[in-house]
Amino acid sequence: MASVYSEKVMDHFANPRNVGEIKDADGVGEVGNAVCGDIMKMYIKVKDGKIEDVKFKTFGCGSAIATSSMATELIKGKPIEEALQLTNKAVVEALDGLPAHKLHCSVLAEQAIKAALADYYTRQGIDPKPLIGDIPETCEGCCSH
Ligand code: FES
């Protein structure tokens, strides 16, 4: 039976990059989807305005693991302003697509990065709201399949 998942999704699911946690992280973000119960935690280390290191832990489905893995690869070494621009759409494109009913899992990855960046800015004494906006706690309705 042909897989509904691209080779890249299967690769990042089977061999996720940047799994773990950063003990002395500069920003930590945790987001969860109340409907499916999946949780994602993202740690970032910032140096000279760049994402020096990033790690994640996901208690969630295969698509959540694959998208968080790809999301960390996309922001690693990048300026924080660039990391802020990362959308779930860009993550999905980098993975060569996801089935429609799994797109919400990629939203969790985008939210986790934004939450980690918001925590970073807060620790620097900068209000993250104007930069990041509201980070919804859940993506209600997107798990209604
Ligand atoms: Fe909940 Fe994938 S993140 S099913």
Tab-separated table of C-alpha atoms and ligand atoms in Angstrom:
chain	number	residue	atom	x	y	z
A	1	MET	CA	0.000	0.000	0.000
A	2	ALA	CA	1.400	3.404	-0.943
A	3	SER	CA	1.952	5.693	2.001
A	4	VAL	CA	-0.077	8.903	2.198
A	5	TYR	CA	3.047	10.477	3.648
A	6	SER	CA	5.972	11.809	1.627
A	7	GLU	CA	9.418	10.255	1.995
A	8	LYS	CA	10.587	13.365	3.827
A	9	VAL	CA	7.775	13.084	6.378
A	10	MET	CA	8.607	9.428	6.954
A	11	ASP	CA	12.304	10.271	7.284
A	12	HIS	CA	11.762	13.051	9.837
A	13	PHE	CA	9.296	10.864	11.724
A	14	ALA	CA	11.691	7.896	11.847
A	15	ASN	CA	14.847	9.984	12.423
A	16	PRO	CA	13.720	13.221	14.034
A	17	ARG	CA	16.409	15.935	14.161
A	18	ASN	CA	17.139	18.024	17.245
A	19	VAL	CA	15.190	15.937	19.743
A	20	GLY	CA	15.794	16.652	23.413
A	21	GLU	CA	15.990	19.668	25.638
A	22	ILE	CA	18.397	22.510	26.273
A	23	LYS	CA	19.072	22.843	29.976
A	24	ASP	CA	20.138	26.516	29.904
A	25	ALA	CA	17.740	27.538	27.122
A	26	ASP	CA	17.125	31.236	26.457
A	27	GLY	CA	13.514	30.553	25.554
A	28	VAL	CA	11.111	27.671	26.130
A	29	GLY	CA	7.706	27.298	24.570
A	30	GLU	CA	5.087	24.690	25.271
A	31	VAL	CA	1.899	24.372	23.307
A	32	GLY	CA	-0.815	21.802	23.263
A	33	ASN	CA	-3.862	20.876	21.340
A	34	ALA	CA	-6.696	20.373	23.774
A	35	VAL	CA	-8.664	18.317	21.280
A	36	CYS	CA	-6.149	15.604	20.383
A	37	GLY	CA	-4.121	16.082	23.582
A	38	ASP	CA	-0.783	16.364	21.785
A	39	ILE	CA	1.893	18.496	23.410
A	40	MET	CA	5.011	20.077	21.983
A	41	LYS	CA	7.861	21.719	23.839
A	42	MET	CA	10.520	23.781	22.085
A	43	TYR	CA	13.825	25.073	23.502
A	44	ILE	CA	15.978	27.744	21.872
A	45	LYS	CA	19.446	29.062	22.543
A	46	VAL	CA	20.139	32.503	21.099
A	47	LYS	CA	23.556	34.004	20.398
A	48	ASP	CA	24.295	37.270	18.567
A	49	GLY	CA	20.672	37.487	17.439
A	50	LYS	CA	20.732	34.020	15.882
A	51	ILE	CA	19.150	30.715	16.853
A	52	GLU	CA	22.333	28.987	17.902
A	53	ASP	CA	20.586	25.800	18.954
A	54	VAL	CA	17.066	24.448	19.078
A	55	LYS	CA	15.632	21.237	20.471
A	56	PHE	CA	12.151	19.854	20.872
A	57	LYS	CA	10.139	17.218	22.625
A	58	THR	CA	6.822	16.142	21.232
A	59	PHE	CA	4.247	13.992	22.875
A	60	GLY	CA	2.185	13.584	19.800
A	61	CYS	CA	1.448	11.972	16.498
A	62	GLY	CA	3.933	11.166	13.729
A	63	SER	CA	3.092	14.328	11.790
A	64	ALA	CA	3.692	16.441	14.896
A	65	ILE	CA	7.116	14.802	15.277
A	66	ALA	CA	8.006	15.225	11.586
A	67	THR	CA	6.891	18.860	11.465
A	68	SER	CA	8.700	19.820	14.669
A	69	SER	CA	11.838	18.111	13.389
A	70	MET	CA	11.691	19.990	10.078
A	71	ALA	CA	10.780	23.271	11.816
A	72	THR	CA	13.902	23.061	14.007
A	73	GLU	CA	16.049	22.407	10.932
A	74	LEU	CA	14.549	25.443	9.185
A	75	ILE	CA	15.296	27.903	12.003
A	76	LYS	CA	18.633	26.570	13.262
A	77	GLY	CA	21.408	29.115	12.677
A	78	LYS	CA	18.915	31.692	11.383
A	79	PRO	CA	18.405	35.235	12.739
A	80	ILE	CA	15.532	35.350	15.225
A	81	GLU	CA	13.600	37.708	12.938
A	82	GLU	CA	13.659	35.002	10.286
A	83	ALA	CA	12.573	32.308	12.755
A	84	LEU	CA	9.617	34.523	13.637
A	85	GLN	CA	8.456	34.431	10.037
A	86	LEU	CA	8.354	30.637	9.866
A	87	THR	CA	4.879	29.450	9.005
A	88	ASN	CA	3.394	25.991	9.219
A	89	LYS	CA	2.894	26.253	5.447
A	90	ALA	CA	6.647	26.594	4.899
A	91	VAL	CA	7.250	23.568	7.127
A	92	VAL	CA	4.692	21.500	5.223
A	93	GLU	CA	6.201	22.556	1.886
A	94	ALA	CA	9.673	21.600	3.090
A	95	LEU	CA	8.258	18.151	3.923
A	96	ASP	CA	6.705	17.820	0.446
A	97	GLY	CA	3.207	18.060	1.879
A	98	LEU	CA	0.954	16.498	4.503
A	99	PRO	CA	-2.512	14.976	4.164
A	100	ALA	CA	-5.170	17.662	4.734
A	101	HIS	CA	-6.436	16.157	7.976
A	102	LYS	CA	-2.886	16.302	9.379
A	103	LEU	CA	-2.192	19.959	8.593
A	104	HIS	CA	-3.169	21.018	12.106
A	105	CYS	CA	-0.177	19.099	13.459
A	106	SER	CA	2.135	21.488	11.602
A	107	VAL	CA	0.344	24.417	13.257
A	108	LEU	CA	1.524	23.048	16.582
A	109	ALA	CA	5.159	23.270	15.382
A	110	GLU	CA	4.760	26.903	14.327
A	111	GLN	CA	3.075	27.746	17.616
A	112	ALA	CA	5.799	26.045	19.671
A	113	ILE	CA	8.539	28.079	17.970
A	114	LYS	CA	6.558	31.293	18.430
A	115	ALA	CA	5.971	30.447	22.095
A	116	ALA	CA	9.719	29.828	22.623
A	117	LEU	CA	10.537	33.148	20.923
A	118	ALA	CA	7.893	34.938	23.011
A	119	ASP	CA	9.512	33.506	26.148
A	120	TYR	CA	12.921	34.665	24.889
A	121	TYR	CA	11.692	38.230	24.324
A	122	THR	CA	9.950	38.303	27.710
A	123	ARG	CA	13.179	37.246	29.417
A	124	GLN	CA	14.937	40.125	27.607
A	125	GLY	CA	12.375	42.553	29.007
A	126	ILE	CA	10.753	43.019	25.584
A	127	ASP	CA	7.004	42.729	25.171
A	128	PRO	CA	6.602	39.929	22.588
A	129	LYS	CA	2.998	40.780	21.686
A	130	PRO	CA	3.680	43.409	18.992
A	131	LEU	CA	6.310	41.137	17.438
A	132	ILE	CA	4.535	37.812	17.618
A	133	GLY	CA	0.872	38.547	18.260
A	134	ASP	CA	-1.410	36.175	20.072
A	135	ILE	CA	-0.472	32.533	20.168
A	136	PRO	CA	-3.647	30.528	20.381
A	137	GLU	CA	-3.450	27.869	23.054
A	138	THR	CA	-5.197	25.367	20.863
A	139	CYS	CA	-6.277	25.055	17.291
A	140	GLU	CA	-9.862	24.225	18.028
A	141	GLY	CA	-11.780	22.451	15.386
A	142	CYS	CA	-8.692	21.347	13.479
A	143	CYS	CA	-8.709	17.945	15.154
A	144	SER	CA	-12.342	17.308	14.402
A	145	HIS	CA	-11.641	14.577	11.873
B	1	FES	FE1	-2.704	16.127	17.275
B	1	FES	FE2	-1.206	15.438	15.176
B	1	FES	S1	-0.865	17.040	16.579
B	1	FES	S2	-3.090	14.543	15.852
